Tab-separated table of C-alpha atoms and ligand atoms in Angstrom:
chain	number	residue	atom	x	y	z
A	352	MET	CA	14.863	-29.822	-6.973
A	353	PHE	CA	13.444	-26.816	-5.200
A	354	ASN	CA	14.486	-24.235	-2.676
A	355	TYR	CA	12.617	-22.199	-0.092
A	356	HIS	CA	13.787	-19.071	1.755
A	357	ASN	CA	12.162	-16.763	4.293
A	358	PRO	CA	14.471	-15.089	6.841
A	359	SER	CA	11.803	-13.199	8.860
A	360	LYS	CA	11.502	-14.110	12.513
A	361	ILE	CA	7.846	-14.622	13.473
A	362	ILE	CA	6.241	-13.885	16.802
A	363	PHE	CA	2.572	-14.790	17.013
A	364	GLU	CA	1.141	-13.627	20.323
A	365	THR	CA	-2.274	-12.135	20.945
A	366	GLY	CA	-2.056	-9.059	23.213
A	367	ILE	CA	1.712	-8.613	22.907
A	368	LEU	CA	1.418	-4.927	21.955
A	369	LYS	CA	-0.110	-4.199	25.369
A	370	ASN	CA	2.667	-6.112	27.141
A	371	LYS	CA	5.350	-3.440	27.687
A	372	LYS	CA	8.003	-5.784	29.099
A	373	LYS	CA	7.593	-8.455	26.420
A	374	LEU	CA	7.538	-5.903	23.597
A	375	LYS	CA	10.798	-4.315	24.799
A	376	GLU	CA	12.317	-7.797	25.175
A	377	VAL	CA	11.499	-8.902	21.636
A	378	ILE	CA	12.262	-5.598	19.848
A	379	GLY	CA	15.248	-4.350	21.816
A	380	GLY	CA	16.610	-0.815	21.916
A	381	GLY	CA	18.142	1.853	19.732
A	382	ASP	CA	16.998	4.855	17.645
A	383	TYR	CA	13.867	4.065	15.706
A	384	CYS	CA	10.850	5.471	13.896
A	385	ILE	CA	7.239	4.365	13.543
A	386	PHE	CA	5.243	4.262	10.322
A	387	THR	CA	1.485	4.171	10.807
A	388	TYR	CA	-1.886	5.726	9.820
A	389	SER	CA	-3.332	8.902	11.308
A	390	ASP	CA	-6.594	7.374	12.666
A	391	LYS	CA	-7.244	7.467	16.403
A	392	VAL	CA	-6.934	3.742	16.933
A	393	PHE	CA	-3.381	3.829	15.525
A	394	GLN	CA	-2.413	6.636	17.897
A	395	GLU	CA	-3.350	4.288	20.717
A	396	TYR	CA	-1.345	1.418	19.193
A	397	SER	CA	1.662	3.751	18.637
A	398	ASN	CA	1.493	4.946	22.242
A	399	GLN	CA	1.806	1.349	23.411
A	400	ILE	CA	5.023	1.021	21.413
A	401	VAL	CA	6.377	4.340	22.711
A	402	ASN	CA	5.559	3.315	26.286
A	403	ALA	CA	7.567	0.144	25.836
A	404	LEU	CA	10.526	1.413	23.799
A	405	GLY	CA	10.787	5.115	24.609
A	406	GLU	CA	10.420	8.121	22.295
A	407	PRO	CA	11.088	7.430	18.599
A	408	LYS	CA	13.012	9.867	16.362
A	409	LEU	CA	9.872	10.286	14.289
A	410	ILE	CA	6.318	9.005	13.932
A	411	ILE	CA	5.203	9.093	10.305
A	412	ASN	CA	1.456	8.935	10.437
A	413	ASN	CA	0.311	10.556	7.202
A	414	ILE	CA	0.327	7.298	5.242
A	415	LEU	CA	-2.474	6.892	2.718
A	416	PRO	CA	-3.942	3.652	1.265
A	417	ASN	CA	-1.919	2.365	-1.713
A	418	PRO	CA	1.556	4.040	-1.520
A	419	ASP	CA	1.657	6.600	-4.274
A	420	TYR	CA	4.524	8.701	-5.656
A	421	LYS	CA	3.075	11.909	-4.216
A	422	ASN	CA	2.750	10.626	-0.671
A	423	LEU	CA	6.107	8.827	-0.826
A	424	ARG	CA	7.918	11.987	-1.895
A	425	GLU	CA	6.524	13.915	1.094
A	426	ILE	CA	7.426	11.178	3.535
A	427	SER	CA	10.927	10.808	2.025
A	428	GLU	CA	11.701	14.452	2.789
A	429	LEU	CA	10.603	14.149	6.360
A	430	PHE	CA	12.462	10.913	6.912
A	431	SER	CA	15.776	12.110	5.468
A	432	LEU	CA	15.785	15.087	7.827
A	433	LYS	CA	15.373	13.051	11.010
A	434	CYS	CA	15.975	9.360	10.494
A	435	SER	CA	18.955	8.618	8.251
A	436	LYS	CA	20.896	7.095	11.224
A	437	ILE	CA	18.151	5.069	12.923
A	438	LYS	CA	18.647	1.412	13.832
A	439	PHE	CA	15.191	0.116	13.050
A	440	ALA	CA	11.792	1.114	11.681
A	441	ILE	CA	8.474	-0.215	12.926
A	442	ALA	CA	5.694	-0.558	10.343
A	443	LEU	CA	2.425	-0.664	12.245
A	444	GLY	CA	-0.469	-1.032	9.825
A	445	GLY	CA	-1.739	-2.835	6.767
A	446	GLY	CA	-0.006	-3.447	3.440
A	447	SER	CA	0.021	0.267	2.608
A	448	VAL	CA	2.010	1.144	5.738
A	449	ILE	CA	4.398	-1.800	5.421
A	450	ASP	CA	5.007	-1.100	1.718
A	451	THR	CA	5.535	2.604	2.385
A	452	ALA	CA	8.055	1.725	5.127
A	453	LYS	CA	9.893	-0.612	2.725
A	454	PHE	CA	10.262	2.126	0.091
A	455	ILE	CA	11.488	4.694	2.587
A	456	VAL	CA	13.811	2.376	4.503
A	457	LEU	CA	15.516	1.109	1.322
A	458	GLY	CA	16.304	4.576	-0.034
A	459	LYS	CA	16.649	6.188	3.403
A	460	GLY	CA	14.508	9.035	2.204
A	461	ASN	CA	16.200	9.551	-1.188
A	462	PHE	CA	13.025	9.566	-3.266
A	463	ASP	CA	14.505	10.127	-6.731
A	464	LYS	CA	17.169	7.437	-6.322
A	465	THR	CA	14.624	4.893	-5.070
A	466	ILE	CA	12.212	5.704	-7.882
A	467	GLU	CA	14.984	5.058	-10.441
A	468	TYR	CA	15.302	1.586	-8.996
A	469	VAL	CA	11.507	1.086	-8.808
A	470	GLU	CA	11.142	2.032	-12.470
A	471	LYS	CA	13.989	-0.329	-13.291
A	472	LYS	CA	16.184	2.430	-14.730
A	473	VAL	CA	19.001	0.994	-12.600
A	474	SER	CA	19.315	-2.732	-11.943
A	475	SER	CA	20.880	-2.789	-8.461
A	476	PHE	CA	20.553	-0.943	-5.177
A	477	PRO	CA	22.623	-1.226	-1.970
A	478	PRO	CA	20.939	-3.119	0.862
A	479	THR	CA	19.446	-1.084	3.675
A	480	ASP	CA	21.033	-1.242	7.132
A	481	ILE	CA	17.791	-0.213	8.842
A	482	ASP	CA	15.995	-3.253	10.279
A	483	LEU	CA	12.319	-3.469	9.406
A	484	ILE	CA	9.950	-4.638	12.142
A	485	SER	CA	6.450	-5.252	10.843
A	486	ILE	CA	3.320	-5.344	12.959
A	487	PRO	CA	0.392	-6.026	10.616
A	488	THR	CA	-2.996	-4.625	11.545
A	489	THR	CA	-4.826	-6.294	8.674
A	490	ALA	CA	-4.821	-10.048	8.056
A	491	GLY	CA	-4.282	-9.745	4.428
A	492	THR	CA	-1.358	-8.648	2.397
A	493	GLY	CA	1.432	-10.759	3.848
A	494	SER	CA	3.795	-7.856	3.161
A	495	GLU	CA	5.381	-8.487	6.577
A	496	LEU	CA	6.798	-11.723	5.121
A	497	THR	CA	7.722	-10.652	1.594
A	498	CYS	CA	10.694	-8.653	0.279
A	499	TRP	CA	8.688	-6.487	-2.083
A	500	ALA	CA	6.325	-3.545	-2.052
A	501	THR	CA	3.660	-2.427	-4.492
A	502	ILE	CA	4.169	1.213	-5.488
A	503	TRP	CA	1.367	3.046	-7.272
A	504	ASP	CA	1.757	5.910	-9.756
A	505	GLU	CA	-1.827	7.021	-10.048
A	506	GLU	CA	-1.066	10.040	-12.180
A	507	ASN	CA	0.393	7.852	-14.904
A	508	GLN	CA	-1.971	4.914	-14.166
A	509	ARG	CA	0.932	2.579	-13.434
A	510	LYS	CA	1.890	0.090	-10.736
A	511	HIS	CA	5.453	-0.970	-9.910
A	512	SER	CA	7.051	-3.650	-7.793
A	513	LEU	CA	9.914	-2.658	-5.551
A	514	ILE	CA	11.875	-5.861	-4.877
A	515	HIS	CA	14.980	-6.149	-2.707
A	516	GLN	CA	16.279	-8.994	-0.570
A	517	SER	CA	17.068	-6.594	2.286
A	518	LEU	CA	13.359	-5.740	2.555
A	519	PHE	CA	12.384	-8.931	4.364
A	520	SER	CA	11.227	-7.874	7.828
A	521	LYS	CA	13.795	-8.812	10.438
A	522	LEU	CA	10.866	-9.467	12.762
A	523	SER	CA	7.138	-9.848	12.138
A	524	ILE	CA	4.900	-9.541	15.158
A	525	PHE	CA	1.385	-10.958	14.733
A	526	ASP	CA	-1.003	-9.614	17.383
A	527	SER	CA	-4.528	-10.637	16.319
A	528	GLU	CA	-6.024	-8.230	18.874
A	529	LEU	CA	-5.077	-5.380	16.516
A	530	THR	CA	-7.441	-6.692	13.879
A	531	LEU	CA	-10.485	-6.507	16.186
A	532	SER	CA	-10.992	-2.878	15.106
A	533	LEU	CA	-11.272	-3.797	11.429
A	534	PRO	CA	-14.739	-3.102	10.016
A	535	LYS	CA	-16.576	-5.852	8.145
A	536	LYS	CA	-15.784	-4.472	4.674
A	537	ILE	CA	-11.998	-4.315	5.237
A	538	THR	CA	-12.060	-7.674	7.046
A	539	ILE	CA	-13.545	-9.287	3.937
A	540	GLU	CA	-11.323	-7.485	1.471
A	541	THR	CA	-8.084	-8.231	3.276
A	542	SER	CA	-8.952	-11.889	3.988
A	543	LEU	CA	-9.753	-12.386	0.309
A	544	ASP	CA	-6.396	-10.854	-0.590
A	545	ALA	CA	-4.700	-13.479	1.613
A	546	MET	CA	-6.793	-16.225	-0.002
A	547	SER	CA	-5.830	-14.982	-3.444
A	548	HIS	CA	-2.112	-15.083	-2.509
A	549	SER	CA	-2.512	-18.744	-1.613
A	550	PHE	CA	-4.409	-19.768	-4.757
A	551	GLU	CA	-1.952	-17.767	-6.839
A	552	SER	CA	1.063	-19.486	-5.303
A	553	ILE	CA	-0.428	-22.908	-6.262
A	554	TRP	CA	-1.159	-22.206	-9.932
A	555	ASN	CA	2.283	-20.724	-10.218
A	556	ILE	CA	5.386	-21.834	-12.150
A	557	ASN	CA	7.408	-21.150	-8.957
A	558	SER	CA	5.295	-23.319	-6.638
A	559	ASN	CA	7.141	-25.911	-4.547
A	560	PRO	CA	6.272	-28.471	-1.877
A	561	VAL	CA	6.863	-26.032	1.009
A	562	SER	CA	4.917	-23.132	-0.514
A	563	ASN	CA	2.075	-25.531	-1.345
A	564	ILE	CA	1.738	-26.700	2.289
A	565	HIS	CA	1.421	-23.133	3.491
A	566	ALA	CA	-0.986	-22.201	0.686
A	567	ARG	CA	-3.328	-25.164	1.325
A	568	ASN	CA	-3.324	-24.467	5.059
A	569	SER	CA	-4.227	-20.828	4.466
A	570	ILE	CA	-7.095	-21.552	2.020
A	571	ASN	CA	-8.501	-24.243	4.305
A	572	ILE	CA	-8.593	-21.836	7.269
A	573	ILE	CA	-10.199	-19.004	5.278
A	574	LEU	CA	-12.896	-21.204	3.703
A	575	LYS	CA	-13.806	-22.547	7.180
A	576	ASN	CA	-13.646	-19.386	9.244
A	577	LEU	CA	-14.266	-16.245	7.192
A	578	PRO	CA	-18.054	-16.621	6.828
A	579	GLN	CA	-18.291	-17.057	10.616
A	580	LEU	CA	-16.005	-14.123	11.328
A	581	VAL	CA	-18.055	-11.646	9.257
A	582	LYS	CA	-20.996	-12.470	11.492
A	583	ASP	CA	-18.947	-12.221	14.678
A	584	LEU	CA	-16.277	-9.555	14.102
A	585	LYS	CA	-15.168	-9.326	17.744
A	586	ASN	CA	-14.435	-13.054	18.074
A	587	ILE	CA	-10.703	-13.183	18.901
A	588	LYS	CA	-10.412	-16.919	18.175
A	589	LEU	CA	-11.711	-16.376	14.631
A	590	ARG	CA	-9.452	-13.292	14.240
A	591	GLU	CA	-6.487	-15.476	15.256
A	592	GLU	CA	-7.435	-18.102	12.679
A	593	ILE	CA	-7.597	-15.520	9.865
A	594	MET	CA	-4.286	-14.015	11.036
A	595	LYS	CA	-2.705	-17.482	10.832
A	596	ALA	CA	-4.174	-17.880	7.358
A	597	SER	CA	-2.712	-14.560	6.220
A	598	MET	CA	0.676	-15.496	7.726
A	599	SER	CA	0.644	-18.884	5.935
A	600	ALA	CA	-0.303	-17.163	2.678
A	601	GLY	CA	2.680	-14.829	3.193
A	602	LEU	CA	4.973	-17.808	3.736
A	603	ALA	CA	3.609	-19.375	0.523
A	604	PHE	CA	3.693	-16.471	-1.916
A	605	SER	CA	6.907	-14.916	-0.523
A	606	ASN	CA	8.594	-17.718	-2.495
A	607	THR	CA	6.426	-17.814	-5.619
A	608	LYS	CA	5.069	-14.270	-6.060
A	609	THR	CA	1.506	-13.902	-7.317
A	610	ALA	CA	0.111	-14.744	-10.775
A	611	ILE	CA	-2.746	-13.950	-13.137
A	612	SER	CA	-5.466	-12.817	-10.707
A	613	HIS	CA	-3.141	-10.155	-9.299
A	614	SER	CA	-1.998	-9.191	-12.809
A	615	ILE	CA	-5.646	-8.717	-13.776
A	616	SER	CA	-6.317	-6.716	-10.598
A	617	TYR	CA	-3.866	-3.794	-10.996
A	618	PRO	CA	-5.676	-1.874	-13.773
A	619	ILE	CA	-8.979	-2.613	-12.036
A	620	THR	CA	-7.721	-0.941	-8.871
A	621	LEU	CA	-6.109	1.946	-10.744
A	622	LYS	CA	-8.893	2.701	-13.229
A	623	TYR	CA	-12.031	1.458	-11.533
A	624	LYS	CA	-10.943	2.066	-7.891
A	625	VAL	CA	-11.877	-1.448	-6.812
A	626	PRO	CA	-10.057	-2.256	-3.476
A	627	HIS	CA	-7.052	-4.506	-3.913
A	628	GLY	CA	-8.491	-7.475	-1.990
A	629	ILE	CA	-11.593	-7.629	-4.157
A	630	ALA	CA	-9.852	-6.856	-7.443
A	631	CYS	CA	-7.356	-9.687	-6.934
A	632	SER	CA	-9.857	-12.284	-5.746
A	633	PHE	CA	-13.172	-12.064	-7.660
A	634	THR	CA	-11.545	-13.932	-10.573
A	635	LEU	CA	-10.503	-16.935	-8.487
A	636	PRO	CA	-13.451	-19.226	-9.470
A	637	ILE	CA	-12.787	-18.628	-13.189
A	638	ILE	CA	-9.051	-19.124	-12.856
A	639	LEU	CA	-9.548	-22.272	-10.781
A	640	LYS	CA	-11.829	-23.709	-13.487
A	641	SER	CA	-9.274	-22.784	-16.142
A	642	VAL	CA	-6.408	-24.745	-14.521
A	643	GLN	CA	-8.381	-27.926	-13.794
A	644	GLY	CA	-6.657	-30.866	-15.486
A	645	LEU	CA	-3.605	-28.819	-16.540
A	646	ASP	CA	-1.077	-30.001	-13.977
A	647	LYS	CA	-1.170	-33.024	-11.681
A	648	THR	CA	0.424	-31.334	-8.659
A	649	CYS	CA	-1.849	-28.342	-8.952
A	650	ASP	CA	-4.897	-30.604	-9.267
A	651	ASN	CA	-3.846	-32.638	-6.220
A	652	ASN	CA	-3.469	-29.464	-4.124
A	653	PHE	CA	-7.006	-28.432	-4.952
A	654	LYS	CA	-8.396	-31.983	-4.595
A	655	SER	CA	-7.220	-31.955	-0.983
A	656	LEU	CA	-9.149	-28.719	-0.403
A	657	PHE	CA	-12.232	-29.538	-2.487
A	658	PRO	CA	-13.018	-33.290	-2.350
A	659	ASP	CA	-15.731	-32.690	-4.984
A	660	PHE	CA	-13.023	-31.380	-7.323
A	661	GLU	CA	-15.209	-31.098	-10.460
A	662	ASN	CA	-17.539	-28.756	-8.604
A	663	ALA	CA	-14.752	-26.734	-6.879
A	664	PRO	CA	-15.161	-23.541	-8.999
A	665	ASN	CA	-18.888	-23.458	-8.205
A	666	GLN	CA	-18.188	-24.085	-4.524
A	667	LEU	CA	-15.794	-21.143	-4.563
A	668	LYS	CA	-18.386	-19.035	-6.364
A	669	ASN	CA	-20.878	-19.814	-3.581
A	670	PHE	CA	-18.280	-18.922	-0.943
A	671	PHE	CA	-18.042	-15.417	-2.470
A	672	LYS	CA	-21.850	-15.221	-2.691
A	673	GLU	CA	-22.135	-15.929	1.016
A	674	LEU	CA	-19.768	-12.994	1.631
A	675	GLU	CA	-21.847	-10.851	-0.761
A	676	VAL	CA	-18.860	-10.306	-3.074
A	677	SER	CA	-19.649	-10.516	-6.757
A	678	THR	CA	-17.494	-12.764	-8.950
A	679	ASN	CA	-18.950	-11.252	-12.117
A	680	PHE	CA	-16.572	-8.870	-13.929
A	681	LYS	CA	-19.572	-6.868	-15.207
A	682	ASP	CA	-20.160	-5.618	-11.662
A	683	TYR	CA	-16.710	-4.035	-11.624
A	684	ILE	CA	-15.862	-3.141	-15.215
A	685	GLY	CA	-19.171	-2.827	-17.011
A	686	ASN	CA	-17.689	-2.907	-20.506
A	687	ALA	CA	-16.977	-6.428	-21.864
A	688	ASN	CA	-14.431	-5.136	-24.373
A	689	ASP	CA	-12.398	-3.427	-21.619
A	690	TRP	CA	-12.541	-6.653	-19.627
A	691	ASP	CA	-11.168	-8.721	-22.541
A	692	LEU	CA	-8.319	-6.258	-22.989
A	693	ILE	CA	-7.470	-6.280	-19.279
A	694	VAL	CA	-7.343	-10.108	-19.200
A	695	LYS	CA	-5.277	-10.297	-22.394
A	696	ASP	CA	-2.787	-7.690	-21.175
A	697	ALA	CA	-2.539	-9.396	-17.795
A	698	PHE	CA	-0.857	-12.401	-19.409
A	699	GLY	CA	2.001	-10.155	-20.574
A	700	GLY	CA	2.425	-8.563	-17.115
A	701	GLU	CA	5.245	-9.412	-14.720
A	702	ARG	CA	2.930	-11.512	-12.505
A	703	GLY	CA	0.893	-12.947	-15.392
A	704	LYS	CA	4.015	-14.750	-16.570
A	705	ASN	CA	4.032	-16.821	-13.351
A	706	PHE	CA	0.683	-18.401	-14.244
A	707	ILE	CA	0.678	-22.005	-15.425
A	708	GLY	CA	-2.508	-21.582	-17.502
A	709	SER	CA	-3.492	-19.833	-20.731
A	710	TYR	CA	-5.690	-17.033	-22.050
A	711	LYS	CA	-7.712	-19.517	-24.115
A	712	LYS	CA	-8.502	-21.694	-21.069
A	713	VAL	CA	-9.515	-18.632	-19.015
A	714	LEU	CA	-11.980	-17.546	-21.732
A	715	GLU	CA	-13.420	-21.091	-21.900
A	716	ALA	CA	-13.726	-21.242	-18.106
A	717	GLN	CA	-15.446	-17.855	-18.013
A	718	GLU	CA	-18.030	-19.065	-20.510
A	719	SER	CA	-18.621	-22.407	-18.860
A	720	LEU	CA	-19.220	-20.739	-15.476
A	721	GLY	CA	-21.862	-18.547	-17.121
A	722	TYR	CA	-20.203	-15.103	-16.899
B	1073	LIG	N1	4.078	-6.132	-0.412
B	1073	LIG	C1	3.231	-7.127	-0.518
B	1073	LIG	O1	3.639	-8.297	-0.399
B	1073	LIG	C2	1.784	-6.856	-0.749
B	1073	LIG	C3	0.887	-7.923	-0.993
B	1073	LIG	C4	-0.460	-7.616	-1.207
B	1073	LIG	C5	-0.899	-6.308	-1.186
B	1073	LIG	N2	-0.009	-5.272	-0.993
B	1073	LIG	C6	-0.444	-3.875	-1.017
B	1073	LIG	O2	-1.043	-3.585	0.248
B	1073	LIG	C7	-1.979	-2.521	0.087
B	1073	LIG	C8	-3.283	-2.903	0.749
B	1073	LIG	O3	-3.057	-3.127	2.129
B	1073	LIG	P1	-4.226	-3.571	3.126
B	1073	LIG	O4	-5.220	-4.345	2.356
B	1073	LIG	O5	-3.598	-4.170	4.303
B	1073	LIG	O6	-4.943	-2.226	3.491
B	1073	LIG	P2	-4.379	-0.777	3.765
B	1073	LIG	O7	-3.087	-0.822	4.482
B	1073	LIG	O8	-4.427	0.003	2.493
B	1073	LIG	O9	-5.510	-0.199	4.743
B	1073	LIG	C9	-6.845	-0.088	4.295
B	1073	LIG	C10	-7.649	0.670	5.299
B	1073	LIG	O10	-7.782	-0.129	6.470
B	1073	LIG	C11	-7.585	0.652	7.634
B	1073	LIG	N3	-7.075	-0.212	8.687
B	1073	LIG	C12	-5.969	-0.983	8.645
B	1073	LIG	N4	-5.835	-1.693	9.776
B	1073	LIG	C13	-6.893	-1.371	10.558
B	1073	LIG	C14	-7.344	-1.797	11.857
B	1073	LIG	N5	-6.678	-2.701	12.542
B	1073	LIG	N6	-8.464	-1.244	12.335
B	1073	LIG	C15	-9.171	-0.351	11.627
B	1073	LIG	N7	-8.841	0.070	10.407
B	1073	LIG	C16	-7.697	-0.439	9.867
B	1073	LIG	C17	-6.611	1.762	7.214
B	1073	LIG	O11	-6.766	2.906	7.987
B	1073	LIG	C18	-7.018	1.975	5.757
B	1073	LIG	O12	-7.965	3.002	5.665
B	1073	LIG	C19	-2.139	-2.299	-1.404
B	1073	LIG	O13	-1.398	-1.160	-1.806
B	1073	LIG	C20	-1.535	-3.551	-2.027
B	1073	LIG	O14	-0.977	-3.342	-3.284
B	1073	LIG	C21	1.313	-5.568	-0.777
B	1074	LIG	FE1	-2.504	-9.053	-2.905
């Protein structure tokens, strides 16, 4: 028995943001606001939305990477003054923008009340009546297809998950043209985040036949296309492929959540400032090695992706090498004792508990791969 649920409507159309008539047709009318970044390229993208839909009540463009308490408090105040009665909110950006929009839209700008829920001091929260429309500008986080947001409390070195069923985007618009402006570094980081979501949804106690199809599809596309894309960043066909991969990863892990690689990643991002996409993916070869032979379905998923199954962890290691991303923890953490503690703690974390493997197997895999 299994079940699968994802209520987000998907529109995948390259160039749709520039198409005024089509954009108005798919989004509709009513009072709205836009969440986005402050950079020039996003001003242009926001203008295209305003040209199609008319003036919004507010454009929130002071969003910073990794939504943090400080930034969320400021945005909450602004939002509650102008937007408590809006019909929908457009999140135009990467995971940080979409996750910020989720936090604000759920609490309608009531920071303290939403934080109580985030910190699990209260167990329930009323659903939001503001529709979320997500337009991802990275091909990466999949946040446009999940009902949760990652909220960072840097001051206290903590990370929280905000989870609510009403936070599924009503509509997710995938316009691969928006990712053409991504520099090489962010292209690699965000694509590896998507790849990690897919691996993590396979070695996951919540995996199911539908999530596995999406996950395999996503990994296959990234392995084939990402090395080419980093050499040809303006290639729209390759951008479309990676966008499809990120979308498929979202469809996979929206039903399973992530697992041990993400659990390991959070302190590495908080303490060592390693970008999310690298922190959550450089462990994939070790974790893959550690699950080999543990579960028949998991093995079969990976056998279909890596016909030379025995050698799959090394193949994955080489894939990272080609992208010039280290898979050696010493390049991120330095101290082997700290690393051991991080890995051990990760098994007790919320996401770590989704992993089908064990601490012992991960240590064995690490040694056998020569780290
Ligand atoms: N809710 C979820 O399901 C989920 C899943 C994974 C990650 N996340 C979260 O998402 C965040 C990371 O998001 P991200 O990796 O998409 O990056 P991001 O949103 O933090 O953006 C990173 C940088 O990329 C730039 N950028 C984004 N799009 C661009 C474009 N088209 N052109 C040029 N520059 C662009 C931004 O200005 C920013 O400086 C983390 O906080 C992570 O925890 C959430
Ligand atoms: Fe992630």
